[in-house]
């Protein structure tokens, strides 16, 4: 019997692979042309984009591509069907999106990550403990008293607020919030050139136990890596929110941001011509703790999104196989082997 077992196992493996190959017949993509994705440039966006590209390419035989650009540019491109998919769309965050969605030009599909957050943050060591440098800083309304602590090196009579990069929807919202909270005279609205530059500034300050005030969000590796405290803002108000997402509104009103909902954004053309894929996107969901841990590993190991996505498909079949029919899962399995 011991000599028979390896032979039997080999035959079983060959049979299993043959069965998978038989099930993994070539697929005709439900969308009639190349599916162009928004080329998002932050970790969660890059990972989510690659997961969906792999899903369409390996499971459905689609050709995919990515077009780089900032958030607002990509929302306009989706509206015009220059791109068909935005893998991480913070639905309702911009006036462009709101108007396009109301006109039926774009669609928010599913909720691939639940429990996302965003806001203004400081490191915990600044505010916790009686001797903390910013003891008493709890709300955005307290910030004028602490501008010297967050001193801007180029305008030392003001503090520095690290906004998100120009071209992101949150840059508009945060700029309007600075006005709404009466902080433009006491804080510089500082914007880094890209997401990694913002991450580097935050990480550098925290490693040196220096003061820093910044906007941030999850899912991200940074949120799981450091102990941070979110500053309180007025409760969410829909009318106030409308003044914050409109960068030209002269009198913005302060409010917490719209409760976060991350969806998959698709163009009207994609929504109409590929309902099978839209149905799959509606099922896509990755638990937030797993998502954050994947992003942390991606950041710490400096891994490419393609490598991390492939690892996700290898290690978490129990998750992604629930998104697709069995024959599609078989094609993905065959591609992984």
mmCIF file of C-alpha atoms in Angstrom:
data_model
loop_
_atom_site.group_PDB
_atom_site.id
_atom_site.type_symbol
_atom_site.label_atom_id
_atom_site.label_comp_id
_atom_site.label_asym_id
_atom_site.label_seq_id
_atom_site.Cartn_x
_atom_site.Cartn_y
_atom_site.Cartn_z
ATOM 1 C CA UNK A 1 0.000 0.000 0.000
ATOM 2 C CA UNK A 2 2.706 2.630 0.744
ATOM 3 C CA UNK A 3 4.057 2.221 -2.829
ATOM 4 C CA UNK A 4 0.571 2.506 -4.301
ATOM 5 C CA UNK A 5 -0.392 5.734 -2.575
ATOM 6 C CA UNK A 6 1.899 8.136 -4.515
ATOM 7 C CA UNK A 7 0.785 6.605 -7.834
ATOM 8 C CA UNK A 8 -2.858 6.851 -6.824
ATOM 9 C CA UNK A 9 -2.347 10.433 -5.651
ATOM 10 C CA UNK A 10 -0.663 11.342 -8.932
ATOM 11 C CA UNK A 11 -3.499 9.810 -10.942
ATOM 12 C CA UNK A 12 -6.023 11.631 -8.780
ATOM 13 C CA UNK A 13 -4.171 14.932 -9.315
ATOM 14 C CA UNK A 14 -4.016 14.366 -13.084
ATOM 15 C CA UNK A 15 -7.703 13.571 -13.126
ATOM 16 C CA UNK A 16 -8.541 16.652 -11.086
ATOM 17 C CA UNK A 17 -6.480 18.919 -13.336
ATOM 18 C CA UNK A 18 -8.007 17.346 -16.438
ATOM 19 C CA UNK A 19 -11.461 17.948 -15.020
ATOM 20 C CA UNK A 20 -10.572 21.568 -14.213
ATOM 21 C CA UNK A 21 -9.208 22.042 -17.717
ATOM 22 C CA UNK A 22 -12.369 20.599 -19.190
ATOM 23 C CA UNK A 23 -14.475 22.964 -17.145
ATOM 24 C CA UNK A 24 -12.195 25.928 -17.883
ATOM 25 C CA UNK A 25 -13.221 26.318 -21.515
ATOM 26 C CA UNK A 26 -12.305 29.654 -23.117
ATOM 27 C CA UNK A 27 -14.830 32.387 -22.407
ATOM 28 C CA UNK A 28 -16.185 35.156 -24.613
ATOM 29 C CA UNK A 29 -16.088 38.424 -22.699
ATOM 30 C CA UNK A 30 -19.605 39.794 -22.068
ATOM 31 C CA UNK A 31 -18.339 43.300 -22.923
ATOM 32 C CA UNK A 32 -17.585 43.662 -26.647
ATOM 33 C CA UNK A 33 -14.368 45.690 -26.352
ATOM 34 C CA UNK A 34 -11.428 46.239 -24.001
ATOM 35 C CA UNK A 35 -12.560 47.075 -20.465
ATOM 36 C CA UNK A 36 -10.616 50.172 -19.442
ATOM 37 C CA UNK A 37 -10.116 50.701 -15.708
ATOM 38 C CA UNK A 38 -9.257 53.912 -13.907
ATOM 39 C CA UNK A 39 -5.574 53.644 -13.002
ATOM 40 C CA UNK A 40 -5.882 54.521 -9.305
ATOM 41 C CA UNK A 41 -2.603 55.416 -7.601
ATOM 42 C CA UNK A 42 -3.149 54.503 -3.942
ATOM 43 C CA UNK A 43 -2.676 51.036 -2.416
ATOM 44 C CA UNK A 44 -6.301 50.074 -1.884
ATOM 45 C CA UNK A 45 -7.259 51.386 -5.311
ATOM 46 C CA UNK A 46 -4.380 49.593 -7.030
ATOM 47 C CA UNK A 47 -5.184 46.310 -5.284
ATOM 48 C CA UNK A 48 -8.934 46.544 -5.945
ATOM 49 C CA UNK A 49 -8.302 47.392 -9.590
ATOM 50 C CA UNK A 50 -6.000 44.413 -10.070
ATOM 51 C CA UNK A 51 -8.436 42.021 -8.385
ATOM 52 C CA UNK A 52 -11.184 43.065 -10.798
ATOM 53 C CA UNK A 53 -8.880 42.996 -13.831
ATOM 54 C CA UNK A 54 -7.769 39.467 -12.955
ATOM 55 C CA UNK A 55 -11.378 38.459 -12.433
ATOM 56 C CA UNK A 56 -12.407 39.698 -15.883
ATOM 57 C CA UNK A 57 -9.312 38.462 -17.707
ATOM 58 C CA UNK A 58 -8.990 34.989 -16.179
ATOM 59 C CA UNK A 59 -12.633 34.295 -15.442
ATOM 60 C CA UNK A 60 -14.376 35.901 -18.394
ATOM 61 C CA UNK A 61 -11.748 36.123 -21.141
ATOM 62 C CA UNK A 62 -11.879 39.923 -21.268
ATOM 63 C CA UNK A 63 -9.136 42.237 -22.426
ATOM 64 C CA UNK A 64 -8.468 44.998 -19.874
ATOM 65 C CA UNK A 65 -6.378 48.137 -19.683
ATOM 66 C CA UNK A 66 -5.872 51.007 -17.232
ATOM 67 C CA UNK A 67 -5.858 54.758 -17.825
ATOM 68 C CA UNK A 68 -3.992 56.792 -15.187
ATOM 69 C CA UNK A 69 -5.411 60.014 -13.784
ATOM 70 C CA UNK A 70 -6.698 61.689 -10.644
ATOM 71 C CA UNK A 71 -10.105 61.059 -9.108
ATOM 72 C CA UNK A 72 -11.970 63.919 -10.755
ATOM 73 C CA UNK A 73 -10.454 63.194 -14.160
ATOM 74 C CA UNK A 74 -11.453 59.553 -13.886
ATOM 75 C CA UNK A 75 -15.022 60.403 -12.906
ATOM 76 C CA UNK A 76 -15.303 62.552 -16.019
ATOM 77 C CA UNK A 77 -13.755 59.746 -18.076
ATOM 78 C CA UNK A 78 -16.275 57.261 -16.671
ATOM 79 C CA UNK A 79 -19.096 59.638 -17.520
ATOM 80 C CA UNK A 80 -17.852 59.772 -21.113
ATOM 81 C CA UNK A 81 -17.142 56.011 -21.256
ATOM 82 C CA UNK A 82 -13.434 56.637 -21.822
ATOM 83 C CA UNK A 83 -13.049 54.284 -18.871
ATOM 84 C CA UNK A 84 -15.636 51.672 -17.980
ATOM 85 C CA UNK A 85 -14.737 50.814 -14.379
ATOM 86 C CA UNK A 86 -13.472 52.620 -11.271
ATOM 87 C CA UNK A 87 -12.673 49.814 -8.828
ATOM 88 C CA UNK A 88 -12.800 52.002 -5.710
ATOM 89 C CA UNK A 89 -15.426 54.712 -6.029
ATOM 90 C CA UNK A 90 -16.315 56.734 -2.952
ATOM 91 C CA UNK A 91 -19.853 57.243 -4.198
ATOM 92 C CA UNK A 92 -21.439 60.649 -3.646
ATOM 93 C CA UNK A 93 -18.173 62.367 -2.781
ATOM 94 C CA UNK A 94 -17.999 64.806 -5.709
ATOM 95 C CA UNK A 95 -20.389 67.062 -7.580
ATOM 96 C CA UNK A 96 -19.255 65.441 -10.840
ATOM 97 C CA UNK A 97 -20.310 62.030 -9.575
ATOM 98 C CA UNK A 98 -23.586 63.195 -8.084
ATOM 99 C CA UNK A 99 -24.719 64.891 -11.285
ATOM 100 C CA UNK A 100 -23.572 62.029 -13.517
ATOM 101 C CA UNK A 101 -25.274 59.437 -11.323
ATOM 102 C CA UNK A 102 -28.513 61.437 -11.224
ATOM 103 C CA UNK A 103 -28.419 61.606 -15.029
ATOM 104 C CA UNK A 104 -27.894 57.849 -15.329
ATOM 105 C CA UNK A 105 -24.447 58.332 -16.875
ATOM 106 C CA UNK A 106 -22.592 56.374 -14.178
ATOM 107 C CA UNK A 107 -23.598 53.677 -11.699
ATOM 108 C CA UNK A 108 -22.346 52.698 -8.238
ATOM 109 C CA UNK A 109 -22.368 48.896 -8.026
ATOM 110 C CA UNK A 110 -22.031 46.802 -4.872
ATOM 111 C CA UNK A 111 -19.932 47.548 -1.791
ATOM 112 C CA UNK A 112 -16.598 45.713 -2.080
ATOM 113 C CA UNK A 113 -15.393 46.974 1.311
ATOM 114 C CA UNK A 114 -17.650 47.869 4.225
ATOM 115 C CA UNK A 115 -16.726 49.956 7.251
ATOM 116 C CA UNK A 116 -14.576 52.542 5.473
ATOM 117 C CA UNK A 117 -13.801 55.746 7.364
ATOM 118 C CA UNK A 118 -12.307 59.184 6.681
ATOM 119 C CA UNK A 119 -11.591 62.328 8.651
ATOM 120 C CA UNK A 120 -8.943 64.558 10.243
ATOM 121 C CA UNK A 121 -6.441 62.782 12.456
ATOM 122 C CA UNK A 122 -3.519 63.316 14.813
ATOM 123 C CA UNK A 123 -1.169 60.726 16.380
ATOM 124 C CA UNK A 124 -2.377 59.477 19.752
ATOM 125 C CA UNK A 125 0.846 60.546 21.516
ATOM 126 C CA UNK A 126 -0.089 64.192 20.906
ATOM 127 C CA UNK A 127 -3.386 64.108 22.793
ATOM 128 C CA UNK A 128 -3.329 61.274 25.314
ATOM 129 C CA UNK A 129 -1.961 61.840 28.786
ATOM 130 C CA UNK A 130 -1.844 64.897 31.009
ATOM 131 C CA UNK A 131 1.556 65.919 29.649
ATOM 132 C CA UNK A 132 0.652 65.352 25.993
ATOM 133 C CA UNK A 133 1.674 68.330 23.801
ATOM 134 C CA UNK A 134 -1.880 68.743 22.507
ATOM 135 C CA UNK A 135 -3.840 67.701 25.586
ATOM 136 C CA UNK A 136 -7.337 69.080 25.177
ATOM 137 C CA UNK A 137 -7.351 68.827 21.386
ATOM 138 C CA UNK A 138 -10.520 66.893 20.685
ATOM 139 C CA UNK A 139 -12.357 68.720 17.937
ATOM 140 C CA UNK A 140 -11.702 70.785 14.818
ATOM 141 C CA UNK A 141 -12.983 73.757 16.833
ATOM 142 C CA UNK A 142 -9.929 73.416 19.130
ATOM 143 C CA UNK A 143 -7.401 73.694 16.304
ATOM 144 C CA UNK A 144 -6.795 77.491 16.395
ATOM 145 C CA UNK A 145 -5.328 77.108 19.906
ATOM 146 C CA UNK A 146 -2.774 74.593 18.639
ATOM 147 C CA UNK A 147 -1.543 76.224 15.436
ATOM 148 C CA UNK A 148 1.917 76.828 16.946
ATOM 149 C CA UNK A 149 2.283 73.118 17.667
ATOM 150 C CA UNK A 150 1.604 72.246 14.015
ATOM 151 C CA UNK A 151 3.769 75.121 12.745
ATOM 152 C CA UNK A 152 4.212 75.332 9.004
ATOM 153 C CA UNK A 153 7.938 75.717 8.160
ATOM 154 C CA UNK A 154 7.204 78.093 5.278
ATOM 155 C CA UNK A 155 4.585 80.211 7.071
ATOM 156 C CA UNK A 156 5.609 79.902 10.733
ATOM 157 C CA UNK A 157 2.762 82.069 12.005
ATOM 158 C CA UNK A 158 0.358 79.340 10.864
ATOM 159 C CA UNK A 159 -0.066 75.644 11.453
ATOM 160 C CA UNK A 160 0.064 73.072 8.645
ATOM 161 C CA UNK A 161 -2.837 70.846 7.679
ATOM 162 C CA UNK A 162 -1.920 67.958 5.380
ATOM 163 C CA UNK A 163 -4.702 67.726 2.834
ATOM 164 C CA UNK A 164 -4.954 64.894 0.312
ATOM 165 C CA UNK A 165 -3.288 65.419 -3.063
ATOM 166 C CA UNK A 166 -4.648 67.907 -5.592
ATOM 167 C CA UNK A 167 -7.051 66.300 -8.035
ATOM 168 C CA UNK A 168 -8.589 64.003 -5.425
ATOM 169 C CA UNK A 169 -12.191 64.714 -4.443
ATOM 170 C CA UNK A 170 -11.207 64.907 -0.771
ATOM 171 C CA UNK A 171 -8.884 67.837 -1.549
ATOM 172 C CA UNK A 172 -11.916 69.921 -2.522
ATOM 173 C CA UNK A 173 -13.915 68.834 0.531
ATOM 174 C CA UNK A 174 -11.066 69.500 2.972
ATOM 175 C CA UNK A 175 -10.338 72.901 1.433
ATOM 176 C CA UNK A 176 -13.975 73.833 1.926
ATOM 177 C CA UNK A 177 -13.891 72.481 5.484
ATOM 178 C CA UNK A 178 -10.940 74.731 6.332
ATOM 179 C CA UNK A 179 -13.089 77.684 5.292
ATOM 180 C CA UNK A 180 -16.190 76.378 7.060
ATOM 181 C CA UNK A 181 -14.295 75.872 10.335
ATOM 182 C CA UNK A 182 -12.673 79.315 10.144
ATOM 183 C CA UNK A 183 -9.172 77.870 9.897
ATOM 184 C CA UNK A 184 -7.796 79.562 6.777
ATOM 185 C CA UNK A 185 -6.165 82.325 8.871
ATOM 186 C CA UNK A 186 -4.474 79.864 11.209
ATOM 187 C CA UNK A 187 -3.589 76.862 8.993
ATOM 188 C CA UNK A 188 -1.867 76.346 5.667
ATOM 189 C CA UNK A 189 -3.747 74.063 3.294
ATOM 190 C CA UNK A 190 -0.786 71.853 2.347
ATOM 191 C CA UNK A 191 -1.159 69.295 -0.446
ATOM 192 C CA UNK A 192 1.383 66.638 -1.318
ATOM 193 C CA UNK A 193 1.955 65.696 -4.940
ATOM 194 C CA UNK A 194 0.650 62.134 -4.606
ATOM 195 C CA UNK A 195 -0.696 59.597 -2.121
ATOM 196 C CA UNK A 196 2.717 58.025 -1.365
ATOM 197 C CA UNK A 197 4.119 61.475 -0.535
ATOM 198 C CA UNK A 198 1.325 62.012 1.993
ATOM 199 C CA UNK A 199 2.028 58.591 3.505
ATOM 200 C CA UNK A 200 5.731 59.399 3.728
ATOM 201 C CA UNK A 201 5.101 62.713 5.495
ATOM 202 C CA UNK A 202 2.805 61.098 8.061
ATOM 203 C CA UNK A 203 5.058 58.099 8.684
ATOM 204 C CA UNK A 204 8.149 60.272 9.024
ATOM 205 C CA UNK A 205 6.503 62.549 11.590
ATOM 206 C CA UNK A 206 5.197 59.609 13.627
ATOM 207 C CA UNK A 207 8.554 57.810 13.650
ATOM 208 C CA UNK A 208 10.114 60.995 15.057
ATOM 209 C CA UNK A 209 7.186 61.562 17.463
ATOM 210 C CA UNK A 210 6.589 64.954 15.868
ATOM 211 C CA UNK A 211 3.266 66.831 15.668
ATOM 212 C CA UNK A 212 1.249 66.374 12.481
ATOM 213 C CA UNK A 213 -2.369 67.118 11.530
ATOM 214 C CA UNK A 214 -3.719 65.361 8.466
ATOM 215 C CA UNK A 215 -6.638 63.979 6.520
ATOM 216 C CA UNK A 216 -6.754 60.228 6.059
ATOM 217 C CA UNK A 217 -9.074 57.326 5.317
ATOM 218 C CA UNK A 218 -9.422 53.549 5.426
ATOM 219 C CA UNK A 219 -9.005 50.913 4.116
ATOM 220 C CA UNK A 220 -5.283 51.683 4.129
ATOM 221 C CA UNK A 221 -2.149 50.090 5.586
ATOM 222 C CA UNK A 222 -1.291 53.245 7.505
ATOM 223 C CA UNK A 223 -4.505 53.199 9.539
ATOM 224 C CA UNK A 224 -3.683 49.754 10.849
ATOM 225 C CA UNK A 225 -0.032 50.542 11.512
ATOM 226 C CA UNK A 226 -0.291 53.532 13.862
ATOM 227 C CA UNK A 227 -2.403 54.612 16.814
ATOM 228 C CA UNK A 228 -4.350 57.647 15.619
ATOM 229 C CA UNK A 229 -7.118 59.832 17.034
ATOM 230 C CA UNK A 230 -9.843 61.324 14.857
ATOM 231 C CA UNK A 231 -10.905 64.890 15.601
ATOM 232 C CA UNK A 232 -14.604 65.484 16.172
ATOM 233 C CA UNK A 233 -16.605 67.417 13.602
ATOM 234 C CA UNK A 234 -20.260 68.538 13.533
ATOM 235 C CA UNK A 235 -22.687 65.712 12.743
ATOM 236 C CA UNK A 236 -23.258 64.925 9.102
ATOM 237 C CA UNK A 237 -25.757 67.237 7.439
ATOM 238 C CA UNK A 238 -26.781 66.723 3.812
ATOM 239 C CA UNK A 239 -27.297 70.421 3.093
ATOM 240 C CA UNK A 240 -23.901 71.276 4.581
ATOM 241 C CA UNK A 241 -22.271 68.450 2.621
ATOM 242 C CA UNK A 242 -23.544 69.948 -0.627
ATOM 243 C CA UNK A 243 -21.562 73.124 0.163
ATOM 244 C CA UNK A 244 -18.414 71.103 0.888
ATOM 245 C CA UNK A 245 -18.279 69.104 -2.319
ATOM 246 C CA UNK A 246 -18.797 72.271 -4.366
ATOM 247 C CA UNK A 247 -15.376 73.914 -4.502
ATOM 248 C CA UNK A 248 -16.921 77.149 -5.765
ATOM 249 C CA UNK A 249 -19.451 77.528 -2.972
ATOM 250 C CA UNK A 250 -18.620 80.835 -1.252
ATOM 251 C CA UNK A 251 -20.034 79.954 2.176
ATOM 252 C CA UNK A 252 -19.360 76.296 3.005
ATOM 253 C CA UNK A 253 -20.916 74.866 6.157
ATOM 254 C CA UNK A 254 -19.034 72.469 8.416
ATOM 255 C CA UNK A 255 -20.106 68.841 8.676
ATOM 256 C CA UNK A 256 -18.661 65.373 8.978
ATOM 257 C CA UNK A 257 -18.197 63.821 5.590
ATOM 258 C CA UNK A 258 -20.905 61.758 3.962
ATOM 259 C CA UNK A 259 -20.933 58.311 5.606
ATOM 260 C CA UNK A 260 -18.455 56.314 3.595
ATOM 261 C CA UNK A 261 -19.663 53.849 1.020
ATOM 262 C CA UNK A 262 -17.127 52.363 -1.353
ATOM 263 C CA UNK A 263 -18.673 51.045 -4.544
ATOM 264 C CA UNK A 264 -17.469 49.945 -7.966
ATOM 265 C CA UNK A 265 -18.171 52.728 -10.442
ATOM 266 C CA UNK A 266 -19.217 51.679 -13.953
ATOM 267 C CA UNK A 267 -20.124 53.633 -17.056
ATOM 268 C CA UNK A 268 -23.599 53.633 -18.555
ATOM 269 C CA UNK A 269 -22.353 51.732 -21.595
ATOM 270 C CA UNK A 270 -20.757 48.998 -19.465
ATOM 271 C CA UNK A 271 -23.850 48.799 -17.256
ATOM 272 C CA UNK A 272 -26.116 48.367 -20.279
ATOM 273 C CA UNK A 273 -23.965 46.016 -22.377
ATOM 274 C CA UNK A 274 -22.441 43.761 -19.699
ATOM 275 C CA UNK A 275 -25.178 43.018 -17.141
ATOM 276 C CA UNK A 276 -23.524 39.674 -16.345
ATOM 277 C CA UNK A 277 -20.382 41.465 -15.175
ATOM 278 C CA UNK A 278 -22.385 44.086 -13.300
ATOM 279 C CA UNK A 279 -24.098 41.247 -11.430
ATOM 280 C CA UNK A 280 -20.681 39.850 -10.473
ATOM 281 C CA UNK A 281 -19.409 43.256 -9.329
ATOM 282 C CA UNK A 282 -22.462 43.535 -7.101
ATOM 283 C CA UNK A 283 -21.283 40.422 -5.227
ATOM 284 C CA UNK A 284 -17.643 41.441 -4.819
ATOM 285 C CA UNK A 285 -16.796 41.966 -1.155
ATOM 286 C CA UNK A 286 -13.624 41.590 0.905
ATOM 287 C CA UNK A 287 -13.809 41.854 4.742
ATOM 288 C CA UNK A 288 -12.206 45.077 5.984
ATOM 289 C CA UNK A 289 -9.728 43.410 8.428
ATOM 290 C CA UNK A 290 -8.459 41.170 5.627
ATOM 291 C CA UNK A 291 -8.337 44.103 3.214
ATOM 292 C CA UNK A 292 -6.266 46.185 5.641
ATOM 293 C CA UNK A 293 -3.897 43.289 6.367
ATOM 294 C CA UNK A 294 -3.355 42.715 2.638
ATOM 295 C CA UNK A 295 -2.606 46.404 2.139
ATOM 296 C CA UNK A 296 -0.197 46.434 5.085
ATOM 297 C CA UNK A 297 1.714 43.480 3.638
ATOM 298 C CA UNK A 298 1.676 45.096 0.203
ATOM 299 C CA UNK A 299 3.175 48.285 1.629
ATOM 300 C CA UNK A 300 5.720 46.688 3.939
ATOM 301 C CA UNK A 301 7.010 44.251 1.304
ATOM 302 C CA UNK A 302 6.821 46.799 -1.539
ATOM 303 C CA UNK A 303 4.827 44.265 -3.542
ATOM 304 C CA UNK A 304 3.243 44.950 -6.906
ATOM 305 C CA UNK A 305 -0.547 44.888 -7.072
ATOM 306 C CA UNK A 306 -0.462 42.022 -9.603
ATOM 307 C CA UNK A 307 1.501 39.834 -7.193
ATOM 308 C CA UNK A 308 -0.760 40.663 -4.247
ATOM 309 C CA UNK A 309 -3.905 40.007 -6.277
ATOM 310 C CA UNK A 310 -2.626 36.605 -7.391
ATOM 311 C CA UNK A 311 -1.842 35.744 -3.781
ATOM 312 C CA UNK A 312 -5.365 36.781 -2.790
ATOM 313 C CA UNK A 313 -6.853 34.438 -5.402
ATOM 314 C CA UNK A 314 -4.618 31.585 -4.254
ATOM 315 C CA UNK A 315 -5.306 31.995 -0.519
ATOM 316 C CA UNK A 316 -8.935 33.118 -0.376
ATOM 317 C CA UNK A 317 -10.936 30.971 -2.749
ATOM 318 C CA UNK A 318 -13.612 30.776 -0.062
ATOM 319 C CA UNK A 319 -14.246 34.484 -0.628
ATOM 320 C CA UNK A 320 -13.929 35.107 -4.373
ATOM 321 C CA UNK A 321 -15.592 31.865 -5.470
ATOM 322 C CA UNK A 322 -18.876 33.182 -4.029
ATOM 323 C CA UNK A 323 -18.799 36.044 -6.537
ATOM 324 C CA UNK A 324 -18.904 33.955 -9.700
ATOM 325 C CA UNK A 325 -20.563 30.861 -11.214
ATOM 326 C CA UNK A 326 -18.727 27.543 -10.852
ATOM 327 C CA UNK A 327 -17.484 27.477 -14.453
ATOM 328 C CA UNK A 328 -15.909 30.919 -14.025
ATOM 329 C CA UNK A 329 -14.246 29.824 -10.784
ATOM 330 C CA UNK A 330 -12.862 26.808 -12.657
ATOM 331 C CA UNK A 331 -11.280 29.037 -15.282
ATOM 332 C CA UNK A 332 -9.640 31.148 -12.557
ATOM 333 C CA UNK A 333 -8.388 27.986 -10.846
ATOM 334 C CA UNK A 334 -6.906 26.796 -14.123
ATOM 335 C CA UNK A 335 -5.168 30.146 -14.642
ATOM 336 C CA UNK A 336 -3.660 29.977 -11.142
ATOM 337 C CA UNK A 337 -2.254 26.513 -11.862
#
